[in-house]
Amino acid sequence: MTQQLALITGASSGIGATYATQLAARGSNLILVARDAARLQQLAQSIRDAHGVEVKVLAADLTQPDALARIDRELQDNPQITMLVNNAGMTVDGGFVTADIAQTQTMLTLNVVALTQLAYTAAQAFRSRGAGTIVNIASVLALVNENANGAYNATKAYVLSLTRNMQRELADSGLRIQAVLPGLTRTEIFQRTGRSIDDLPAHMVMEVEDLVAAALRGLDAGEPITIPSVEDMGLWQTFEQSRSAILPFISLSQPASRYRQQ
């Protein structure tokens, strides 16, 4: 049996670094991608020492076209890669209107453009081999309109929608495709926007090790959507059923009666 080789973006810290550690503990070789080469090298060596797996480091800022193209080529040209953890992402400080628009545009490039390109390339490569795993990291904010930064929420709603469509399109391809929707998680993402996660209610914050362990167990169980803190996934099914109920009515030849002249 071929040993798994996982390419993980945003791997220098937080969710990405924890995926790297936990996948290595399962015996997976790794390709780690992030901007910070020094942190990647330090993480890679600690994983090699702890688990004896092969770890390759590719320093790349995925908001830059040349860097994204380099990682894209790695996915295309390395037939040993069996898994993509599409984790790289960022948020911005403030609401949609108050945030710096240049930072918002950078966020869109990373959270949407880069993720889409790598998901597409991995799907093409894995489909040609009849096997492979794609994990797209979204967020519970994909389901929330009322709170946080609307542009960030929209990027994560995009990731969820894209993943659901990929699951439909690739249903008979032999690929495993999972969307993971973390809630509040203890990572550096809050520090980068000048906030502290310690200011949030403790009962709402999950440790990153618990989050990734739950996500991997959800993948093992074949879950298409994993929301680690939701005990009753019947709630998700109800949400999906409610969404489906409107679909027969969203495109008809006549406007609804409330819009017609009396």
mmCIF file of C-alpha atoms in Angstrom:
data_model
loop_
_atom_site.group_PDB
_atom_site.id
_atom_site.type_symbol
_atom_site.label_atom_id
_atom_site.label_comp_id
_atom_site.label_asym_id
_atom_site.label_seq_id
_atom_site.Cartn_x
_atom_site.Cartn_y
_atom_site.Cartn_z
ATOM 1 C CA MET A 1 0.000 0.000 0.000
ATOM 2 C CA THR A 2 1.355 3.444 -0.972
ATOM 3 C CA GLN A 3 2.069 5.699 2.005
ATOM 4 C CA GLN A 4 -0.097 8.797 2.099
ATOM 5 C CA LEU A 5 1.484 12.124 1.163
ATOM 6 C CA ALA A 6 -0.509 15.149 2.300
ATOM 7 C CA LEU A 7 0.025 18.702 1.055
ATOM 8 C CA ILE A 8 -1.124 21.178 3.708
ATOM 9 C CA THR A 9 -1.452 24.916 3.097
ATOM 10 C CA GLY A 10 -1.227 27.425 5.917
ATOM 11 C CA ALA A 11 0.873 24.830 7.710
ATOM 12 C CA SER A 12 3.187 26.981 9.835
ATOM 13 C CA SER A 13 0.768 27.418 12.747
ATOM 14 C CA GLY A 14 -2.731 26.808 14.039
ATOM 15 C CA ILE A 15 -5.030 24.400 12.238
ATOM 16 C CA GLY A 16 -2.547 23.670 9.435
ATOM 17 C CA ALA A 17 0.332 22.844 11.785
ATOM 18 C CA THR A 18 -1.960 20.667 13.867
ATOM 19 C CA TYR A 19 -3.128 18.759 10.787
ATOM 20 C CA ALA A 20 0.556 18.211 9.975
ATOM 21 C CA THR A 21 1.310 16.824 13.426
ATOM 22 C CA GLN A 22 -1.752 14.602 13.625
ATOM 23 C CA LEU A 23 -1.423 13.257 10.080
ATOM 24 C CA ALA A 24 2.249 12.493 10.743
ATOM 25 C CA ALA A 25 1.203 10.585 13.861
ATOM 26 C CA ARG A 26 -0.971 8.493 11.546
ATOM 27 C CA GLY A 27 2.081 7.765 9.397
ATOM 28 C CA SER A 28 1.543 10.292 6.591
ATOM 29 C CA ASN A 29 4.411 11.968 4.771
ATOM 30 C CA LEU A 30 3.937 15.706 4.380
ATOM 31 C CA ILE A 31 4.452 18.727 2.155
ATOM 32 C CA LEU A 32 4.097 21.871 4.252
ATOM 33 C CA VAL A 33 3.188 25.177 2.582
ATOM 34 C CA ALA A 34 3.152 28.633 4.198
ATOM 35 C CA ARG A 35 4.874 32.005 3.966
ATOM 36 C CA ASP A 36 7.181 31.640 6.974
ATOM 37 C CA ALA A 37 10.041 29.388 5.879
ATOM 38 C CA ALA A 38 11.773 29.413 9.267
ATOM 39 C CA ARG A 39 8.674 28.279 11.128
ATOM 40 C CA LEU A 40 7.972 25.630 8.510
ATOM 41 C CA GLN A 41 11.497 24.246 8.837
ATOM 42 C CA GLN A 42 11.233 24.165 12.620
ATOM 43 C CA LEU A 43 7.888 22.367 12.473
ATOM 44 C CA ALA A 44 9.155 19.961 9.837
ATOM 45 C CA GLN A 45 12.157 18.948 11.924
ATOM 46 C CA SER A 46 10.073 18.437 15.049
ATOM 47 C CA ILE A 47 7.676 16.206 13.089
ATOM 48 C CA ARG A 48 10.527 14.195 11.574
ATOM 49 C CA ASP A 49 12.036 13.687 15.017
ATOM 50 C CA ALA A 50 8.724 12.703 16.607
ATOM 51 C CA HIS A 51 7.224 10.503 13.902
ATOM 52 C CA GLY A 52 9.960 9.489 11.465
ATOM 53 C CA VAL A 53 8.026 10.576 8.374
ATOM 54 C CA GLU A 54 9.283 12.500 5.345
ATOM 55 C CA VAL A 55 8.508 16.215 5.426
ATOM 56 C CA LYS A 56 9.110 18.647 2.546
ATOM 57 C CA VAL A 57 8.872 22.398 3.026
ATOM 58 C CA LEU A 58 7.643 24.800 0.339
ATOM 59 C CA ALA A 59 7.671 28.432 1.460
ATOM 60 C CA ALA A 60 5.063 30.352 -0.553
ATOM 61 C CA ASP A 61 2.750 33.325 -0.165
ATOM 62 C CA LEU A 62 -0.374 32.068 -1.911
ATOM 63 C CA THR A 63 -1.644 35.610 -2.493
ATOM 64 C CA GLN A 64 1.180 36.007 -5.025
ATOM 65 C CA PRO A 65 0.479 34.533 -8.492
ATOM 66 C CA ASP A 66 3.967 33.095 -9.001
ATOM 67 C CA ALA A 67 3.957 31.391 -5.609
ATOM 68 C CA LEU A 68 0.471 29.985 -6.142
ATOM 69 C CA ALA A 69 1.530 28.674 -9.554
ATOM 70 C CA ARG A 70 4.521 26.910 -7.974
ATOM 71 C CA ILE A 71 2.333 25.062 -5.455
ATOM 72 C CA ASP A 72 -0.202 24.338 -8.171
ATOM 73 C CA ARG A 73 2.522 22.701 -10.249
ATOM 74 C CA GLU A 74 3.553 20.593 -7.267
ATOM 75 C CA LEU A 75 0.021 19.236 -7.088
ATOM 76 C CA GLN A 76 -0.035 18.613 -10.824
ATOM 77 C CA ASP A 77 3.393 17.054 -11.180
ATOM 78 C CA ASN A 78 3.845 15.029 -7.988
ATOM 79 C CA PRO A 79 1.843 11.812 -8.396
ATOM 80 C CA GLN A 80 2.683 10.737 -4.841
ATOM 81 C CA ILE A 81 0.391 13.397 -3.343
ATOM 82 C CA THR A 82 -2.780 11.701 -2.110
ATOM 83 C CA MET A 83 -4.310 14.434 0.066
ATOM 84 C CA LEU A 84 -4.796 18.206 -0.021
ATOM 85 C CA VAL A 85 -5.654 20.072 3.173
ATOM 86 C CA ASN A 86 -6.803 23.421 1.760
ATOM 87 C CA ASN A 87 -6.362 25.382 4.957
ATOM 88 C CA ALA A 88 -4.566 28.654 4.182
ATOM 89 C CA GLY A 89 -6.762 31.608 5.027
ATOM 90 C CA MET A 90 -6.918 34.934 6.795
ATOM 91 C CA THR A 91 -9.360 37.405 8.250
ATOM 92 C CA VAL A 92 -9.232 41.171 8.652
ATOM 93 C CA ASP A 93 -9.837 43.524 11.551
ATOM 94 C CA GLY A 94 -13.216 45.231 11.712
ATOM 95 C CA GLY A 95 -16.474 44.918 9.825
ATOM 96 C CA PHE A 96 -16.893 44.949 6.076
ATOM 97 C CA VAL A 97 -17.348 48.730 5.847
ATOM 98 C CA THR A 98 -14.740 49.625 8.488
ATOM 99 C CA ALA A 99 -11.998 47.207 7.405
ATOM 100 C CA ASP A 100 -9.198 48.252 5.075
ATOM 101 C CA ILE A 101 -10.340 47.372 1.552
ATOM 102 C CA ALA A 102 -6.843 46.410 0.418
ATOM 103 C CA GLN A 103 -6.661 43.859 3.228
ATOM 104 C CA THR A 104 -10.116 42.598 2.284
ATOM 105 C CA GLN A 105 -8.980 42.112 -1.307
ATOM 106 C CA THR A 106 -5.911 40.207 -0.119
ATOM 107 C CA MET A 107 -8.209 38.033 1.991
ATOM 108 C CA LEU A 108 -10.372 37.292 -1.044
ATOM 109 C CA THR A 109 -7.289 36.280 -2.999
ATOM 110 C CA LEU A 110 -6.148 33.841 -0.316
ATOM 111 C CA ASN A 111 -9.476 32.507 0.951
ATOM 112 C CA VAL A 112 -11.164 32.179 -2.442
ATOM 113 C CA VAL A 113 -8.817 32.433 -5.427
ATOM 114 C CA ALA A 114 -5.926 30.350 -4.071
ATOM 115 C CA LEU A 115 -8.184 27.769 -2.469
ATOM 116 C CA THR A 116 -10.187 27.392 -5.686
ATOM 117 C CA GLN A 117 -7.112 26.920 -7.847
ATOM 118 C CA LEU A 118 -5.628 24.251 -5.585
ATOM 119 C CA ALA A 119 -8.961 22.460 -5.153
ATOM 120 C CA TYR A 120 -9.398 22.368 -8.928
ATOM 121 C CA THR A 121 -5.912 21.042 -9.587
ATOM 122 C CA ALA A 122 -6.130 18.434 -6.843
ATOM 123 C CA ALA A 123 -9.522 17.276 -8.128
ATOM 124 C CA GLN A 124 -8.158 16.896 -11.648
ATOM 125 C CA ALA A 125 -5.041 15.040 -10.506
ATOM 126 C CA PHE A 126 -6.818 12.750 -8.039
ATOM 127 C CA ARG A 127 -9.683 11.994 -10.413
ATOM 128 C CA SER A 128 -7.245 10.834 -13.067
ATOM 129 C CA ARG A 129 -5.889 8.316 -10.523
ATOM 130 C CA GLY A 130 -9.288 7.335 -9.134
ATOM 131 C CA ALA A 131 -8.373 8.171 -5.540
ATOM 132 C CA GLY A 132 -7.434 11.067 -3.295
ATOM 133 C CA THR A 133 -8.700 13.262 -0.477
ATOM 134 C CA ILE A 134 -9.496 16.982 -0.490
ATOM 135 C CA VAL A 135 -10.251 18.758 2.790
ATOM 136 C CA ASN A 136 -11.463 22.348 2.445
ATOM 137 C CA ILE A 137 -11.392 24.354 5.659
ATOM 138 C CA ALA A 138 -14.451 26.613 5.828
ATOM 139 C CA SER A 139 -15.979 28.004 9.049
ATOM 140 C CA VAL A 140 -19.239 28.010 10.946
ATOM 141 C CA LEU A 141 -19.396 31.655 9.872
ATOM 142 C CA ALA A 142 -20.386 30.302 6.463
ATOM 143 C CA LEU A 143 -23.799 29.868 8.115
ATOM 144 C CA VAL A 144 -23.855 33.286 9.802
ATOM 145 C CA ASN A 145 -24.913 36.598 8.253
ATOM 146 C CA GLU A 146 -25.367 38.635 11.398
ATOM 147 C CA ASN A 147 -21.925 38.662 13.045
ATOM 148 C CA ALA A 148 -18.217 39.165 12.285
ATOM 149 C CA ASN A 149 -16.839 40.510 9.016
ATOM 150 C CA GLY A 150 -19.296 39.996 6.172
ATOM 151 C CA ALA A 151 -16.592 39.546 3.536
ATOM 152 C CA TYR A 152 -14.835 36.886 5.638
ATOM 153 C CA ASN A 153 -18.133 35.075 6.214
ATOM 154 C CA ALA A 154 -18.790 35.234 2.481
ATOM 155 C CA THR A 155 -15.438 33.629 1.684
ATOM 156 C CA LYS A 156 -16.250 30.733 3.982
ATOM 157 C CA ALA A 157 -19.763 30.404 2.536
ATOM 158 C CA TYR A 158 -18.048 30.161 -0.840
ATOM 159 C CA VAL A 159 -15.795 27.360 0.428
ATOM 160 C CA LEU A 160 -18.801 25.441 1.745
ATOM 161 C CA SER A 161 -20.776 25.907 -1.485
ATOM 162 C CA LEU A 162 -17.803 24.939 -3.642
ATOM 163 C CA THR A 163 -17.169 21.819 -1.584
ATOM 164 C CA ARG A 164 -20.796 20.714 -1.763
ATOM 165 C CA ASN A 165 -20.743 21.135 -5.528
ATOM 166 C CA MET A 166 -17.472 19.208 -5.814
ATOM 167 C CA GLN A 167 -18.998 16.383 -3.779
ATOM 168 C CA ARG A 168 -21.867 16.180 -6.262
ATOM 169 C CA GLU A 169 -19.725 16.461 -9.370
ATOM 170 C CA LEU A 170 -17.134 13.941 -8.172
ATOM 171 C CA ALA A 171 -19.497 11.520 -6.443
ATOM 172 C CA ASP A 172 -18.425 8.558 -8.583
ATOM 173 C CA SER A 173 -14.743 9.451 -8.897
ATOM 174 C CA GLY A 174 -13.361 7.579 -5.889
ATOM 175 C CA LEU A 175 -12.362 10.858 -4.191
ATOM 176 C CA ARG A 176 -13.084 11.816 -0.581
ATOM 177 C CA ILE A 177 -14.074 15.470 -0.282
ATOM 178 C CA GLN A 178 -14.812 17.055 3.091
ATOM 179 C CA ALA A 179 -15.669 20.546 4.276
ATOM 180 C CA VAL A 180 -14.660 21.309 7.858
ATOM 181 C CA LEU A 181 -16.495 24.137 9.636
ATOM 182 C CA PRO A 182 -14.560 25.170 12.748
ATOM 183 C CA GLY A 183 -16.097 27.434 15.313
ATOM 184 C CA LEU A 184 -13.965 29.649 17.541
ATOM 185 C CA THR A 185 -10.617 27.885 17.844
ATOM 186 C CA ARG A 186 -7.526 28.780 19.853
ATOM 187 C CA THR A 187 -5.118 29.821 17.067
ATOM 188 C CA GLU A 188 -3.039 32.870 16.122
ATOM 189 C CA ILE A 189 -5.637 34.238 13.714
ATOM 190 C CA PHE A 190 -7.110 36.451 16.446
ATOM 191 C CA GLN A 191 -3.728 37.865 17.465
ATOM 192 C CA ARG A 192 -3.054 38.892 13.865
ATOM 193 C CA THR A 193 -6.093 41.161 13.944
ATOM 194 C CA GLY A 194 -5.246 42.697 17.306
ATOM 195 C CA ARG A 195 -7.784 40.648 19.250
ATOM 196 C CA SER A 196 -7.340 38.082 21.990
ATOM 197 C CA ILE A 197 -9.308 34.862 22.063
ATOM 198 C CA ASP A 198 -9.093 34.999 25.850
ATOM 199 C CA ASP A 199 -11.645 37.834 25.701
ATOM 200 C CA LEU A 200 -14.247 35.394 24.352
ATOM 201 C CA PRO A 201 -16.414 33.083 26.504
ATOM 202 C CA ALA A 202 -14.323 29.999 27.287
ATOM 203 C CA HIS A 203 -17.199 27.602 26.579
ATOM 204 C CA MET A 204 -17.243 28.801 22.950
ATOM 205 C CA VAL A 205 -13.539 28.225 22.218
ATOM 206 C CA MET A 206 -12.216 24.810 21.131
ATOM 207 C CA GLU A 207 -8.583 23.790 21.429
ATOM 208 C CA VAL A 208 -7.044 23.333 18.004
ATOM 209 C CA GLU A 209 -5.874 19.789 18.781
ATOM 210 C CA ASP A 210 -9.454 18.767 19.595
ATOM 211 C CA LEU A 211 -10.755 20.457 16.443
ATOM 212 C CA VAL A 212 -8.374 18.654 14.091
ATOM 213 C CA ALA A 213 -8.810 15.302 15.833
ATOM 214 C CA ALA A 214 -12.583 15.635 15.393
ATOM 215 C CA ALA A 215 -12.196 16.667 11.750
ATOM 216 C CA LEU A 216 -10.013 13.641 10.994
ATOM 217 C CA ARG A 217 -12.466 11.317 12.719
ATOM 218 C CA GLY A 218 -15.237 12.884 10.646
ATOM 219 C CA LEU A 219 -13.181 12.194 7.534
ATOM 220 C CA ASP A 220 -12.651 8.590 8.648
ATOM 221 C CA ALA A 221 -16.415 8.255 9.092
ATOM 222 C CA GLY A 222 -17.100 9.578 5.586
ATOM 223 C CA GLU A 223 -18.746 12.819 6.687
ATOM 224 C CA PRO A 224 -19.093 15.273 3.788
ATOM 225 C CA ILE A 225 -19.518 18.128 6.282
ATOM 226 C CA THR A 226 -17.871 18.141 9.690
ATOM 227 C CA ILE A 227 -18.919 20.721 12.288
ATOM 228 C CA PRO A 228 -16.857 19.579 15.273
ATOM 229 C CA SER A 229 -18.875 21.157 18.090
ATOM 230 C CA VAL A 230 -22.367 20.169 16.888
ATOM 231 C CA GLU A 231 -23.564 17.164 18.893
ATOM 232 C CA ASP A 232 -26.793 16.582 16.955
ATOM 233 C CA MET A 233 -26.012 16.521 13.230
ATOM 234 C CA GLY A 234 -29.743 16.157 12.684
ATOM 235 C CA LEU A 235 -29.732 19.941 13.057
ATOM 236 C CA TRP A 236 -27.560 20.153 9.951
ATOM 237 C CA GLN A 237 -29.904 17.800 8.116
ATOM 238 C CA THR A 238 -32.843 20.015 9.088
ATOM 239 C CA PHE A 239 -30.935 23.048 7.820
ATOM 240 C CA GLU A 240 -30.268 21.307 4.506
ATOM 241 C CA GLN A 241 -33.894 20.177 4.197
ATOM 242 C CA SER A 242 -35.145 23.715 4.791
ATOM 243 C CA ARG A 243 -32.827 25.011 2.088
ATOM 244 C CA SER A 244 -33.957 22.295 -0.306
ATOM 245 C CA ALA A 245 -37.619 23.106 0.290
ATOM 246 C CA ILE A 246 -37.336 26.460 -1.461
ATOM 247 C CA LEU A 247 -35.508 25.163 -4.525
ATOM 248 C CA PRO A 248 -38.606 24.216 -6.613
ATOM 249 C CA PHE A 249 -39.816 27.816 -6.358
ATOM 250 C CA ILE A 250 -36.722 29.954 -6.934
ATOM 251 C CA SER A 251 -37.032 30.135 -10.731
ATOM 252 C CA LEU A 252 -40.552 30.248 -12.183
ATOM 253 C CA SER A 253 -42.127 32.009 -15.152
ATOM 254 C CA GLN A 254 -44.275 34.356 -13.048
ATOM 255 C CA PRO A 255 -43.539 36.613 -10.084
ATOM 256 C CA ALA A 256 -45.064 35.719 -6.754
ATOM 257 C CA SER A 257 -48.627 36.928 -6.210
ATOM 258 C CA ARG A 258 -47.538 39.689 -3.803
ATOM 259 C CA TYR A 259 -45.741 41.419 -6.682
ATOM 260 C CA ARG A 260 -48.625 41.323 -9.151
ATOM 261 C CA GLN A 261 -50.930 44.284 -9.701
ATOM 262 C CA GLN A 262 -54.325 43.814 -8.135
#
